[in-house]
C-alpha positions as a printed Julia matrix, in Angstrom:
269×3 Matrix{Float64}:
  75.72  101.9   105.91
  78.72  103.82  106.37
  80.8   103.19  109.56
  80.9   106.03  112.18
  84.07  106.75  113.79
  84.16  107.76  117.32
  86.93  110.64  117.46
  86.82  114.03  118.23
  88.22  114.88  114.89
  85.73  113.49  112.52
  83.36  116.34  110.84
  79.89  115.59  108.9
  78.98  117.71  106.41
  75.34  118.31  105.21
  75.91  115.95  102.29
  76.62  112.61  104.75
  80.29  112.82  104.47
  82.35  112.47  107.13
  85.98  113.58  106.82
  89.52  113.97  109.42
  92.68  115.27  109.16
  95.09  112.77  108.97
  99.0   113.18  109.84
 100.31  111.16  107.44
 102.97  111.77  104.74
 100.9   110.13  101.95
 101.52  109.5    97.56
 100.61  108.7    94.68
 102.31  106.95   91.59
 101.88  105.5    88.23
 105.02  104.34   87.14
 108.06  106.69   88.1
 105.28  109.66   88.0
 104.3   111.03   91.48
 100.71  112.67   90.71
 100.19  113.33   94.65
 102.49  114.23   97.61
 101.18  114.88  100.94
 101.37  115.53  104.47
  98.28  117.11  105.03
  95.78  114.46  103.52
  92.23  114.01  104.79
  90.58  110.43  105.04
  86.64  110.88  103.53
  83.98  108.15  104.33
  80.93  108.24  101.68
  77.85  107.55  102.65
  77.05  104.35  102.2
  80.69  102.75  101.29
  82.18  101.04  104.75
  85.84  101.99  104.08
  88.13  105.81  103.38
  89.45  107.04  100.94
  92.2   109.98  100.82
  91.64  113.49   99.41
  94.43  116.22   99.34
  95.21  119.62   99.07
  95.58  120.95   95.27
  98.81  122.16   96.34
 100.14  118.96   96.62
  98.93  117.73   93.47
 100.33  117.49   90.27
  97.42  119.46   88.44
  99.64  120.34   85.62
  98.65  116.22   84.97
  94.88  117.12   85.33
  92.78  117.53   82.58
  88.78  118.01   82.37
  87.44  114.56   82.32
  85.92  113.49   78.54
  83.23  111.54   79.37
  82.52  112.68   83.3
  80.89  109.98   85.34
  77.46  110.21   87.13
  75.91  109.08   90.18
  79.49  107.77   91.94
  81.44  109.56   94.84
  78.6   112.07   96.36
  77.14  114.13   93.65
  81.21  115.31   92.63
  80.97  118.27   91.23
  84.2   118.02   88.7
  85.76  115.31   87.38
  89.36  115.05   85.76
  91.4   112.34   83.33
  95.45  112.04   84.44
  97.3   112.21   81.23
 100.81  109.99   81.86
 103.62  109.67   79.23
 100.51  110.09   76.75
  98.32  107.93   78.31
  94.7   108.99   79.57
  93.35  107.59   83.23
  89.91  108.7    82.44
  88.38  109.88   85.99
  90.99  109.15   87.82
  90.1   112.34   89.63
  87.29  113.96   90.98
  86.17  117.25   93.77
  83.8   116.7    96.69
  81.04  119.59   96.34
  81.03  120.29   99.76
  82.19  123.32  101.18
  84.67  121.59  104.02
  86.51  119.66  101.16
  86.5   122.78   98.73
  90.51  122.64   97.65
  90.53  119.12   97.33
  90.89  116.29   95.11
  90.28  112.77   95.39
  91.7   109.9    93.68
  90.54  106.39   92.44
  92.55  103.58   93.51
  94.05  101.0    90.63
  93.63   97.85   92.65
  90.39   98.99   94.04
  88.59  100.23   91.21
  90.25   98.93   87.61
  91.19  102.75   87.27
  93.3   105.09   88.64
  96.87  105.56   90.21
  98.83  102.29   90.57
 100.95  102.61   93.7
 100.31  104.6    97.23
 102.15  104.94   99.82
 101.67  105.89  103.61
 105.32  107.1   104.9
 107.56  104.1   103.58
 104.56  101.26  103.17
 102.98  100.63  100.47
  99.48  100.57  100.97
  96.85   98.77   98.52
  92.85   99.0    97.55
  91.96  101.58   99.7
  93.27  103.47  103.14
  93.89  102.05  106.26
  90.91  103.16  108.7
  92.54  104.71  111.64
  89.03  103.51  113.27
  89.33  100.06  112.89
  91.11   97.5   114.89
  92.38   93.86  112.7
  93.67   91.01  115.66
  94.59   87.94  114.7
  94.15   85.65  118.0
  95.03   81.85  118.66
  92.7    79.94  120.4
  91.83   76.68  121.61
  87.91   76.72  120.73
  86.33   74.0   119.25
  85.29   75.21  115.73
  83.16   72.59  113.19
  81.84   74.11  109.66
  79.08   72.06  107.55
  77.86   72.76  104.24
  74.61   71.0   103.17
  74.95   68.64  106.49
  78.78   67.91  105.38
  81.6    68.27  107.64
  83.93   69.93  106.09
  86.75   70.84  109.1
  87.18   70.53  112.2
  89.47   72.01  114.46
  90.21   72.59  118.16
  93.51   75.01  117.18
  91.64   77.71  115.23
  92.97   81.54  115.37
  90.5    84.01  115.44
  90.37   87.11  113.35
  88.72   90.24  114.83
  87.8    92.62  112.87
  86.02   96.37  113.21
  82.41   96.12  111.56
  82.79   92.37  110.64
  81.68   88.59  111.9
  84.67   87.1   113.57
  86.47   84.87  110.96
  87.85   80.75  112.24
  90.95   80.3   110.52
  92.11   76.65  110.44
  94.91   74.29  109.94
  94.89   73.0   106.24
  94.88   69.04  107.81
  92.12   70.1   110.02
  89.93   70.75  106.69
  88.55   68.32  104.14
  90.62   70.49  101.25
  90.18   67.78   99.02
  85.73   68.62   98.72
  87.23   71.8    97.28
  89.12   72.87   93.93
  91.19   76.23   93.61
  89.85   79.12   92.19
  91.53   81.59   90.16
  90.08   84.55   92.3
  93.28   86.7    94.28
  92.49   89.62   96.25
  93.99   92.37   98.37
  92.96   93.53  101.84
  95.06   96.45  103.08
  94.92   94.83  106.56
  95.82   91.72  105.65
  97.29   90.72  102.56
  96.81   89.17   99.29
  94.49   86.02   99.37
  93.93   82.95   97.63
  90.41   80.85   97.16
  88.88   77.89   96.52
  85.23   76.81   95.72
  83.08   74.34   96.51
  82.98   71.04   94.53
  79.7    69.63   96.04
  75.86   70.37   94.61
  74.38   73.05   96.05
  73.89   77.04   95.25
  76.54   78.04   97.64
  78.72   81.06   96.58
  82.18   80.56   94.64
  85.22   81.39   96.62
  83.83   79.9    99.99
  87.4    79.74  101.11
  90.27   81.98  101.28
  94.07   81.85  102.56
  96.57   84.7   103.06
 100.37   82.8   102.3
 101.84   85.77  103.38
 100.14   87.91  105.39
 101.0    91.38  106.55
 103.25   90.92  110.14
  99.87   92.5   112.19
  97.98   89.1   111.25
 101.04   86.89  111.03
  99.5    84.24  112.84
  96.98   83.07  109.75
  99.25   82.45  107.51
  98.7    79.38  105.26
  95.32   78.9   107.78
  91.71   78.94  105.73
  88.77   80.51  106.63
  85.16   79.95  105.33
  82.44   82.77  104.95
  80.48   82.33  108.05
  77.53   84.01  105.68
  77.43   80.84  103.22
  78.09   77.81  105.36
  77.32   76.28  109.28
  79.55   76.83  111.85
  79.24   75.3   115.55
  81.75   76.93  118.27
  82.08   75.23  121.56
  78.62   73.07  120.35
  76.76   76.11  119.72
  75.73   77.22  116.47
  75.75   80.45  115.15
  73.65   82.5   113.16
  74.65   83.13  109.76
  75.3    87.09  109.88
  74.17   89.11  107.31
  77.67   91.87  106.16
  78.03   92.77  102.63
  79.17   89.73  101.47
  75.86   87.93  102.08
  74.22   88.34   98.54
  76.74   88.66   96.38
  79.69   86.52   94.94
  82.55   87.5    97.94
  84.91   88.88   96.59
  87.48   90.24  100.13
  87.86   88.93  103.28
């Protein structure tokens, strides 16, 4: 279910999208290659996909780099009506590139993301920082928040930490997330995994899985060693999916939530 934002400046067109202006200075790369250079982007929300992506203005696209797509893909990003290949120093991105067909984003092109989707342009930047997996939602808030709540997480009846010095991560659309001190969690039930991820909010993370019996997910648990300075205060903490495993705040127990990391392997936090 695609997340709504509440601003004046979001439009919905007949197709589901929703789109906004955004103000900033925005590109591209693959290598030393600029493909895109904007300051009039505008951030589009699919239906059904919970974070933006960026579409521009052909005139600040390097379409002299475009070239009709071989093999087009079907059924991904709303019905798009064309889809192009990026040719770079002789080598093809197939689909890198693609047009809404909606009448609002007629003049635009949209571009897959490297680290988001195995395809596409490597680098991006928003003014000076450089911005990975997918844009920043202008409609979300991230706060990382100390705390002095008493925070227990079980799995199968084990206690696995235990902590009365968690920080709390809040974020926009999600359950909040108890990060703990590593010596206030039994590390050793766990091994590490060779999983990384990116989270434009937050960082790169690391992972480790459960060593116990059980059907529980892999990658349970995640770190950021260096986060991004808006969530400084996690760094080197761990967090466990509150979807996959018991947690008990203050001697209350919550519901597991249900997000869309409940039924597959998780694989961002």
């Amino acid at each position: 279910m695609t997340t709504i934002p509440a601003a004046r400046d979001v439009r919905t067109t007949p197709e589901g999208i929703l789109w906004a202006p955004s103000e900033r200075w925005v590109r591209g790369r693959t290598g030393e290659i600029t493909v895109v250079d904007s300051t009039n982007p505008v951030l589009v929300w699919e239906p059904g996909v919970p974070v933006p992506l960026y579409a521009f203005p052909r005139g600040d696209v390097r379409e002299d780099l475009l070239r009709p797509a071989k093999n087009p893909r079907t059924g991904t990003h709303t019905g798009s009506r064309i889809f192009y290949d990026i040719e770079l120093d002789g080598v093809l991105l197939e689909n890198a590139a693609w047009t809404f067909p909606v009448d609002d984003l007629a003049g635009h092109i949209a571009f897959e993301w490297f680290r988001r989707a195995g395809r596409g342009l490597e680098h991006w930047y928003e003014e000076e920082d450089e911005i990975f997996i997918h844009p920043r939602d202008p409609y979300k808030r991230v706060d990382a928040i100390p705390s002095s709540r008493h925070v227990r997480i079980e799995i199968d009846g084990t206690l696995v930490a235990d902590t009365h010095r968690p920080v709390l991560l809040f974020e926009t659309g999600l359950p909040i997330r108890y990060y703990m001190p590593r010596e206030d969690v039994r590390l050793e039930l766990f091994q590490p995994s060779d999983l990384s991820t990116g989270c434009p909010y937050k960082g790169t993370a690391t992972y480790w899985a459960w060593r116990g019996d059980g059907d529980e997910p892999a990658d349970l648990v995640w770190s950021y060693p260096e986060p991004l300075p808006a969530v400084a205060p996690v760094k080197d903490l761990l967090a466990f999916y509150n979807e996959a495993v018991d947690i008990t705040v203050d001697g209350e127990r919550l519901d597991r939530p249900v997000t869309p990391f409940t039924s597959k392997r998780p694989g961002r936090a």
